PDB file of C-alpha atoms in Angstrom:
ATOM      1  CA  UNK A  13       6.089 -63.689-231.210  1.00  0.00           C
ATOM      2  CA  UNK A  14       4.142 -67.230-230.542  1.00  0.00           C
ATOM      3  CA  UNK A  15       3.260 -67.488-234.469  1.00  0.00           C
ATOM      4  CA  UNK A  16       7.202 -66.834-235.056  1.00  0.00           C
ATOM      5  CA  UNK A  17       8.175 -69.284-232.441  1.00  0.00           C
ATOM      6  CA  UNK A  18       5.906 -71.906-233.640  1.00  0.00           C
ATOM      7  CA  UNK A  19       7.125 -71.638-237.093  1.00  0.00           C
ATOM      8  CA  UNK A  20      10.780 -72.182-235.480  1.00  0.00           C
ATOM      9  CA  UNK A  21       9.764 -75.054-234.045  1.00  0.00           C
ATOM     10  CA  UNK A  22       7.794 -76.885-236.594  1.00  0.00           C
ATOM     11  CA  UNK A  23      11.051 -76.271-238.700  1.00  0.00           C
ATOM     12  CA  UNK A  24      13.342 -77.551-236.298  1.00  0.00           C
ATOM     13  CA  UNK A  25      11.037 -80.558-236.055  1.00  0.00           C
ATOM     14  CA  UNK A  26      10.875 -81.329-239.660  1.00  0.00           C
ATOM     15  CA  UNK A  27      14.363 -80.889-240.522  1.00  0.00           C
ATOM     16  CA  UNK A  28      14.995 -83.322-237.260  1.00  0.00           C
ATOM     17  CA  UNK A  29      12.226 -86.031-238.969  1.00  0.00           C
ATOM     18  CA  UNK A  30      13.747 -85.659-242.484  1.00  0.00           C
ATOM     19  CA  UNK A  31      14.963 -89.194-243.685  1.00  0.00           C
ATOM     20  CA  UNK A  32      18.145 -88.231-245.669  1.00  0.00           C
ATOM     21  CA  UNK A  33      20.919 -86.955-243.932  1.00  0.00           C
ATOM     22  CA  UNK A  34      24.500 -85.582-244.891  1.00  0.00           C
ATOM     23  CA  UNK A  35      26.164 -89.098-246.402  1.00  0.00           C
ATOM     24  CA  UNK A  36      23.339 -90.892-247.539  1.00  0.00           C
ATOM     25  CA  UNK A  37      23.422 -91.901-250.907  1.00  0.00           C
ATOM     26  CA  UNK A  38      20.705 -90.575-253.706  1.00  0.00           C
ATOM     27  CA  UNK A  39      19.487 -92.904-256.130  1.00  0.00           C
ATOM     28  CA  UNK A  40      16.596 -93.136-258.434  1.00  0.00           C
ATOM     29  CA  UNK A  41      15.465 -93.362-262.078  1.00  0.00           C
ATOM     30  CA  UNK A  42      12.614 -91.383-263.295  1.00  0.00           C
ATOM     31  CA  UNK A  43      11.953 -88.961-266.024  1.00  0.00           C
ATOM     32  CA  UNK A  44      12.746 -85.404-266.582  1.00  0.00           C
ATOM     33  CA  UNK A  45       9.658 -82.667-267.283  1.00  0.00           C
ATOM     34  CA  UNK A  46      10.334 -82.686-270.783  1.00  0.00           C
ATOM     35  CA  UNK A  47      10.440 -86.665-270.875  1.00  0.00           C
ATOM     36  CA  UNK A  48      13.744 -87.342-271.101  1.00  0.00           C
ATOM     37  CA  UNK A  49      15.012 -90.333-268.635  1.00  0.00           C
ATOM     38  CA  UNK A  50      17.343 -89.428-266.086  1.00  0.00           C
ATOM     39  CA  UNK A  51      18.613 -91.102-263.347  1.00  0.00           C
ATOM     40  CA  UNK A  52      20.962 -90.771-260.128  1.00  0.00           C
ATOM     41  CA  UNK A  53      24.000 -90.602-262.783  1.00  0.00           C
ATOM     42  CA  UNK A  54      23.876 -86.915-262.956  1.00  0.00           C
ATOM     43  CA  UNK A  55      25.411 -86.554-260.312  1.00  0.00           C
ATOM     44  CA  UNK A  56      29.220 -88.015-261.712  1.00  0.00           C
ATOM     45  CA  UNK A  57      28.793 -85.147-263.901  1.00  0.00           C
ATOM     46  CA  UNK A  58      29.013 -82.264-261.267  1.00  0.00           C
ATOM     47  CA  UNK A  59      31.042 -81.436-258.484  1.00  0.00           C
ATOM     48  CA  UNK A  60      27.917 -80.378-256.794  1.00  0.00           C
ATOM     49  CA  UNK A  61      23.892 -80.452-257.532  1.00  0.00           C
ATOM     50  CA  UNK A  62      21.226 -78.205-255.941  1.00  0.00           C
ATOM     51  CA  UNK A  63      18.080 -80.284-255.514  1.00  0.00           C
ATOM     52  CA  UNK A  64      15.283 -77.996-254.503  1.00  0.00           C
ATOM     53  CA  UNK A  65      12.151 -79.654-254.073  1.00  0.00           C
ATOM     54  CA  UNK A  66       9.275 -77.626-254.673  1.00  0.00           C
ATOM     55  CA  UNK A  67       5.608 -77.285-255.391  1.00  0.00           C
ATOM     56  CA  UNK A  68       3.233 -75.525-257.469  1.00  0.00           C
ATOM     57  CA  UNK A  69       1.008 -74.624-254.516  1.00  0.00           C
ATOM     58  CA  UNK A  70       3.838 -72.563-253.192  1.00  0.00           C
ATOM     59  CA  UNK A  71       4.753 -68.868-253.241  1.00  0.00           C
ATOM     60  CA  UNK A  72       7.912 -68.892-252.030  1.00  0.00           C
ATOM     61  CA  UNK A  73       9.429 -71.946-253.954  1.00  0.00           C
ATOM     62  CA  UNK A  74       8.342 -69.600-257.226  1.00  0.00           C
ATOM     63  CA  UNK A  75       9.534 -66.903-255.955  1.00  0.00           C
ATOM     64  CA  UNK A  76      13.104 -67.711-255.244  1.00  0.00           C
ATOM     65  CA  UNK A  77      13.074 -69.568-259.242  1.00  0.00           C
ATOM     66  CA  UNK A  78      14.851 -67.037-260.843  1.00  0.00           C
ATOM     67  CA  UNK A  79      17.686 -66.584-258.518  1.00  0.00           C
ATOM     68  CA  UNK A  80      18.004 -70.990-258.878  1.00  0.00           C
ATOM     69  CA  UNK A  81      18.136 -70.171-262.673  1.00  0.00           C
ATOM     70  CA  UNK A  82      20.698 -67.444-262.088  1.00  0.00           C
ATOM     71  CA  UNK A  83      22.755 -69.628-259.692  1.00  0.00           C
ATOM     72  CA  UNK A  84      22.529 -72.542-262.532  1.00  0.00           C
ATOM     73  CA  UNK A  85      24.132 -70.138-264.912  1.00  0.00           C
ATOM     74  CA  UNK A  86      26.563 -68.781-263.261  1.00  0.00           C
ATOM     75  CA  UNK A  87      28.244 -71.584-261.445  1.00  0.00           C
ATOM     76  CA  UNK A  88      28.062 -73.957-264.895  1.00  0.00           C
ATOM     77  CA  UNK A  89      32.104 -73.614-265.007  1.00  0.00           C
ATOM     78  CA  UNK A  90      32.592 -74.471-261.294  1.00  0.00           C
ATOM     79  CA  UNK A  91      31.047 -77.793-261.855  1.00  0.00           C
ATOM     80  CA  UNK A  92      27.301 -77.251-259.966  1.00  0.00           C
ATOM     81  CA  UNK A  93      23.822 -77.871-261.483  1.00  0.00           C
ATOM     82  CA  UNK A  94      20.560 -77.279-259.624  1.00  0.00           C
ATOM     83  CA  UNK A  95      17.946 -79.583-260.483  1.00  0.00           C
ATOM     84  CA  UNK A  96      14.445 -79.000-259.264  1.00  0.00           C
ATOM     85  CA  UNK A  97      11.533 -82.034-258.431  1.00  0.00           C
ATOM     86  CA  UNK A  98       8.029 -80.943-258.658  1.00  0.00           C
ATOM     87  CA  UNK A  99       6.607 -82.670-255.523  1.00  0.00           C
ATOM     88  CA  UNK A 100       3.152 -82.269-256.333  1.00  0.00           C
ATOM     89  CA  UNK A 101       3.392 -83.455-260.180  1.00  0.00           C
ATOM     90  CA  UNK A 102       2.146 -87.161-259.664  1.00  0.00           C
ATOM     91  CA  UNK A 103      -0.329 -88.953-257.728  1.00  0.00           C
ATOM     92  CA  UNK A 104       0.271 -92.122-255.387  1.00  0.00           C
ATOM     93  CA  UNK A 105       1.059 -94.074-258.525  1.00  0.00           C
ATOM     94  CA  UNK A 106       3.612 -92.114-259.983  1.00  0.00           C
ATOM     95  CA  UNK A 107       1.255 -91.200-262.819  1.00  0.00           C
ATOM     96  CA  UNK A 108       1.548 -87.172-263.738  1.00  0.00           C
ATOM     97  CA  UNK A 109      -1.158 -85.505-263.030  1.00  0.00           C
ATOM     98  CA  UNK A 110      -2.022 -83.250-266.209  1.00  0.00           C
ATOM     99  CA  UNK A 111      -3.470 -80.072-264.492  1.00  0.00           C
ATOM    100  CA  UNK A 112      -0.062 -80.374-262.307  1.00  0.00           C
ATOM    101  CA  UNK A 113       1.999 -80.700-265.110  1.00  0.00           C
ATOM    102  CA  UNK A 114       0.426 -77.323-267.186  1.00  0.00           C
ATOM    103  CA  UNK A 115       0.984 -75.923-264.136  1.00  0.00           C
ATOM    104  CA  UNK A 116       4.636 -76.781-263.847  1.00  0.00           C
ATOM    105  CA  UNK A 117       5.244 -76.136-267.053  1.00  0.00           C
ATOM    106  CA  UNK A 118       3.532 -72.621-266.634  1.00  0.00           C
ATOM    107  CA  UNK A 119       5.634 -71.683-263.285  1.00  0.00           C
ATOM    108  CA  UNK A 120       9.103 -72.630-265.564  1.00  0.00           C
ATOM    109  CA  UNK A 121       8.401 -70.682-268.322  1.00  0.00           C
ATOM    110  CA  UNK A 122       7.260 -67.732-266.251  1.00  0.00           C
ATOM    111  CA  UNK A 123      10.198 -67.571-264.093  1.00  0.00           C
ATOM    112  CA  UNK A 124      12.824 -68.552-266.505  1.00  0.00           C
ATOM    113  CA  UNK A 125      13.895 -71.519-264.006  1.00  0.00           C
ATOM    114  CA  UNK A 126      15.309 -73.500-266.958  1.00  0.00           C
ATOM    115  CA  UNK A 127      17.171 -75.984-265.682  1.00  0.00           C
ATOM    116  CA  UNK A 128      16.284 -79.628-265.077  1.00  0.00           C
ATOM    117  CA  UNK A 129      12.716 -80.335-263.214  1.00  0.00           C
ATOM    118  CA  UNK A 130      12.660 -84.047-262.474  1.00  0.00           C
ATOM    119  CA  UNK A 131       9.179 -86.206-262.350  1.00  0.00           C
ATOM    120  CA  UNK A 132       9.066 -87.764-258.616  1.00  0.00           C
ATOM    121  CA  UNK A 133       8.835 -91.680-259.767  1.00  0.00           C
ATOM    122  CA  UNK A 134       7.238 -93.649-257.147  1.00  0.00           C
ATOM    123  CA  UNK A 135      10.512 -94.534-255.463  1.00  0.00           C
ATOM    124  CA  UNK A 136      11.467 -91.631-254.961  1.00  0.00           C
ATOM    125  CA  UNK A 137       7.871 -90.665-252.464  1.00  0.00           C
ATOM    126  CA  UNK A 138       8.865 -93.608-250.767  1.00  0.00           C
ATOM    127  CA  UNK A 139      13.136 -93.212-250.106  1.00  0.00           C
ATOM    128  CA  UNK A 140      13.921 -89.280-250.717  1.00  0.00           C
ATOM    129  CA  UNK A 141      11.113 -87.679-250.497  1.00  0.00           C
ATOM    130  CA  UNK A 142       9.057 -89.823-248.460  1.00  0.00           C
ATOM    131  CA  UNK A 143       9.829 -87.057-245.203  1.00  0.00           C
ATOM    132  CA  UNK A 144       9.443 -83.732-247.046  1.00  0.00           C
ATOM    133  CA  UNK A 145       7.361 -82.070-244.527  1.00  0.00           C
ATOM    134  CA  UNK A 146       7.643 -78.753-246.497  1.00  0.00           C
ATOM    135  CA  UNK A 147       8.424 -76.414-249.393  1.00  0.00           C
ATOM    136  CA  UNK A 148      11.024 -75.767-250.450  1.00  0.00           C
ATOM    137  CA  UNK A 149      13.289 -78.295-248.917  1.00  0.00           C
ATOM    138  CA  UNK A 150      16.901 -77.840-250.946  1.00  0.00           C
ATOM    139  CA  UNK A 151      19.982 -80.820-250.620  1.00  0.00           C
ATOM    140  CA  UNK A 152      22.997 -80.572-252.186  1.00  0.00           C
ATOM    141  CA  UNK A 153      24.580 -84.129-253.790  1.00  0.00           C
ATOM    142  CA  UNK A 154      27.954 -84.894-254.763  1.00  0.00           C
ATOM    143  CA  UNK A 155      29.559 -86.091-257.564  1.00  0.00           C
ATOM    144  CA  UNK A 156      29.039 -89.888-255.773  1.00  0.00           C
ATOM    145  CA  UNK A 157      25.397 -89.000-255.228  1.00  0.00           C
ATOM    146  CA  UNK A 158      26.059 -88.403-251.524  1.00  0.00           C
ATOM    147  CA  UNK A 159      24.315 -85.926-249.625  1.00  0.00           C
ATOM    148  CA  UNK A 160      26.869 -83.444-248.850  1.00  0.00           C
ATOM    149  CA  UNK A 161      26.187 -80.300-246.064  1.00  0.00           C
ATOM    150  CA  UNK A 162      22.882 -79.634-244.447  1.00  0.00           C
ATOM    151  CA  UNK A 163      19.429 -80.242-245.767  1.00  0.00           C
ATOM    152  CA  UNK A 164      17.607 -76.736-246.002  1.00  0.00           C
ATOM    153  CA  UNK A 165      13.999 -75.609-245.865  1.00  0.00           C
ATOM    154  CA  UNK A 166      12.696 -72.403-247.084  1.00  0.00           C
ATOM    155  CA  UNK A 167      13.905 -70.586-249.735  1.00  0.00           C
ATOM    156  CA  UNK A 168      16.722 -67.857-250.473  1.00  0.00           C
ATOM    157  CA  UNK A 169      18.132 -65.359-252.190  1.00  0.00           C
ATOM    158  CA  UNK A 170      21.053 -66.000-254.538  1.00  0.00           C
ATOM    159  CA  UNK A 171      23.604 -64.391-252.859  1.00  0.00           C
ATOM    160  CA  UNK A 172      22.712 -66.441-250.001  1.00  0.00           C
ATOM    161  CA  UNK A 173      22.918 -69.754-252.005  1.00  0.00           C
ATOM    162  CA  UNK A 174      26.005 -68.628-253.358  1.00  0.00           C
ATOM    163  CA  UNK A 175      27.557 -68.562-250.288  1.00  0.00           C
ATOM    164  CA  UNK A 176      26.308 -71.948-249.471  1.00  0.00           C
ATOM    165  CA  UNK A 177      27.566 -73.278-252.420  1.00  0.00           C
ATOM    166  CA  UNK A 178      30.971 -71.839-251.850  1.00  0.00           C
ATOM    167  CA  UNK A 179      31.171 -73.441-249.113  1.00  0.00           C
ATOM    168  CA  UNK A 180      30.589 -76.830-250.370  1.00  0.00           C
ATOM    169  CA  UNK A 181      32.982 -76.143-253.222  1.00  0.00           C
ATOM    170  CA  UNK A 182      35.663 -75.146-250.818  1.00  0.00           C
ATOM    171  CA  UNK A 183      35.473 -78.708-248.250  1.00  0.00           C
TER     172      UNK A 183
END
């Protein structure tokens, strides 16, 4: 009961210290895993994206991969993309880290999370993610690259980020 309630209130702390709330405005330019640039302009493309930050140090952000890859799929024609940022992939320059990157790449491919992993430039550690105080932290961006809804840490199922999603759509 004390380890559960001290995992309840670390939580409640670290969603209270996160930097970005519901409104702010997302912006950076960076590169994709595969190399490709890519910027905050993704977002005019969708109604809604699913950034889920994760790590390759963590369980449940692989775990919960395929049912991200899933959601991608199946909410393509309602205008929603999930994008993922490997948190871990660079050091305090912004330079990738190779081991991090086979890693990354590894984790994808196993997992079938195919959709867009984003490279955490430099900017980005110091605006959006600078507060991440764990894995994995989700926010969902409009098409203006405004945070839209709550942030959310942990992961879960599909059915339950369907439901989120919905919801989003549906405001």
């Amino acid at each position: 009961m004390k380890k559960l309630l001290a995992i309840f209130v670390l939580m409640t702390v670290a969603v209270l210290t996160f930097a970005q709330k519901a409104g702010d405005k997302v912006s950076f330019s960076t590169k994709s895993l595969e190399g490709k640039e890519i910027s905050d302009d993704m977002f005019a493309k969708n109604k809604v994206t699913m950034l889920n930050i994760w790590g390759t140090f963590c369980p449940p952000c692989i775990k919960e991969m395929p049912d991200l890859a899933k959601l991608n799929e199946a909410n393509k024609e309602k205008g929603v993309k999930v994008a993922g940022i490997v948190i871990d992939l660079t050091d305090r320059n912004g330079n990738i880290i190779p081991q991090a990157k086979k890693d990354a790449d590894t984790i994808i491919a196993k997992t079938g999370a195919n959709y867009t992993h984003i490279v955490p430039s430099k900017d980005m550690m110091n605006g959006l993610l600078r507060n991440v105080q764990a894995v994995p932290t989700t926010i969902f961006v409009n098409s203006e690259g405004k945070i839209i809804g709550q942030i959310y840490m942990g992961a879960r199922s599909q059915k339950d980020w369907q439901k989120i999603i919905d919801g989003l759509l549906n405001k």
